[in-house]
Each structure stands twice: as C-alpha cells, then as structure tokens.
Amino acid sequence: MRLSARVDYALRAAVALAGYGDRWVSAEQIAEDQGIPRKFLESILLQLRRGGIATSKRGSEGGHQLARPGDRISLADVIRAVDGPLVGVRGERPEEVTYAGTAAALTNVWIALRVSERNILESVSLAAVAADDLPTSVTKLLEDPDAWVIRGA
C-alpha cells in the first residue's frame, strides 16, 4: 500500500484536529505543528470539509475543527475523503476488474486486500491515534517482529 503525500498530510492534519478537541485551530497552527506546507494544507482542509471530516469558521475566533468527535472518524474516512476508495486497480474498484486465464484469481486477491485494509483503517479512529491508544487488533500486529522487516527492493 502506498499513501500519497496528500493522504499522509490529510491524516496528520485530521489527527491534529482530534488532538485539539473542540477548540478551533488555525491552518497556520496545524501547518506548524505537523510540518505541512501551508498552501498544501489549505487544499487538504478544503477536501476534509467537503468530505464531512472537518468544518471551519471565519473570524478571529475561527479556524478549523473536526465535524464530529474524533472517536467517530476513522482513518479510512479521511483517506476516502481525499483519495477515494481504499483499494483501486487502474482506477477501478477491485470487484470491477477481471482477468483472463491463470490471472483470474487476482481479483479475489485485490478484494481480500481491501478487506484487510478496511479491518485496520476502519478500526482506528483519529482520537485513538491522537491519544496513542490504538486498538488491540492493531497493536497485536505490531508484536510480530516480522512486521518491522522490510522485504524486497
């Protein structure tokens, strides 16, 4: 799985908003806290607002905050808001991709991959990341020493 810079920044910005709770926070503060280029962040915050993840208000008391509590927004929600479906093959959903002959089972692999990603990304909320309190299902995966080994080039 490859996450684009846009998705990485969106996740970091959303987690930062979760960390601020119900306080309004400026884009400048998020950019500074997370080391995200300000112009890029503005574009991401717009996508998060359009995706129902964040909200904003103008004025001296304004800024940005999550549209609902951070424990009700998953990492998958944020990814979908800025990047679309979790797993795509050549821009299509896995169940819409078919292969001929010996490669036919690849469709099933892509669907299984999507299920695995959903199991993790939908179970982890922004609040859990902000509090460094990941679900047991995720922390158990990290206990496998092989999880930390890089394979291939």
Short mmCIF file of N, CA, C and O in Angstrom, two decimals, residues 17 20 24-31 38 41 45 62-64:
data_model
loop_
_atom_site.label_atom_id
_atom_site.label_comp_id
_atom_site.label_asym_id
_atom_site.label_seq_id
_atom_site.Cartn_x
_atom_site.Cartn_y
_atom_site.Cartn_z
N LEU A 17 -6.29 17.86 14.48
CA LEU A 17 -7.59 18.42 14.87
C LEU A 17 -8.22 17.60 16.00
O LEU A 17 -8.81 18.18 16.93
N TYR A 20 -6.79 18.59 19.26
CA TYR A 20 -7.26 19.88 19.76
C TYR A 20 -8.67 19.81 20.34
O TYR A 20 -9.15 20.77 20.93
N TRP A 24 -11.15 25.55 18.16
CA TRP A 24 -10.90 25.97 16.78
C TRP A 24 -9.41 26.22 16.65
O TRP A 24 -8.81 26.85 17.52
N VAL A 25 -8.82 25.73 15.58
CA VAL A 25 -7.38 25.88 15.39
C VAL A 25 -7.11 26.41 13.99
O VAL A 25 -7.78 26.03 13.03
N SER A 26 -6.14 27.28 13.88
CA SER A 26 -5.82 27.89 12.58
C SER A 26 -5.04 26.92 11.70
O SER A 26 -4.34 26.02 12.20
N ALA A 27 -5.13 27.15 10.43
CA ALA A 27 -4.34 26.36 9.48
C ALA A 27 -2.86 26.57 9.74
O ALA A 27 -2.06 25.63 9.62
N GLU A 28 -2.50 27.79 10.13
CA GLU A 28 -1.09 28.08 10.42
C GLU A 28 -0.58 27.19 11.55
O GLU A 28 0.53 26.67 11.50
N GLN A 29 -1.42 27.03 12.59
CA GLN A 29 -1.01 26.22 13.73
C GLN A 29 -0.84 24.75 13.33
O GLN A 29 0.13 24.11 13.71
N ILE A 30 -1.78 24.24 12.56
CA ILE A 30 -1.69 22.85 12.11
C ILE A 30 -0.45 22.67 11.25
O ILE A 30 0.31 21.71 11.42
N ALA A 31 -0.23 23.60 10.32
CA ALA A 31 0.94 23.51 9.43
C ALA A 31 2.23 23.51 10.24
O ALA A 31 3.14 22.71 9.97
N ARG A 38 1.92 25.12 4.09
CA ARG A 38 0.65 25.82 4.34
C ARG A 38 -0.29 25.78 3.14
O ARG A 38 -1.48 25.51 3.28
N LEU A 41 -1.74 22.41 2.78
CA LEU A 41 -2.68 22.16 3.86
C LEU A 41 -4.03 22.81 3.59
O LEU A 41 -5.07 22.22 3.86
N LEU A 45 -7.45 20.83 3.75
CA LEU A 45 -8.54 21.20 4.65
C LEU A 45 -9.85 21.41 3.88
O LEU A 45 -10.92 21.05 4.37
N GLY A 62 -12.21 32.01 14.81
CA GLY A 62 -12.45 30.92 13.88
C GLY A 62 -11.28 29.98 13.74
O GLY A 62 -10.35 29.98 14.53
N GLY A 63 -11.36 29.18 12.70
CA GLY A 63 -10.32 28.19 12.42
C GLY A 63 -10.96 26.92 11.91
O GLY A 63 -12.00 26.97 11.23
N HIS A 64 -10.36 25.82 12.27
CA HIS A 64 -10.82 24.51 11.81
C HIS A 64 -11.00 23.59 13.01
O HIS A 64 -10.30 23.72 14.01
#
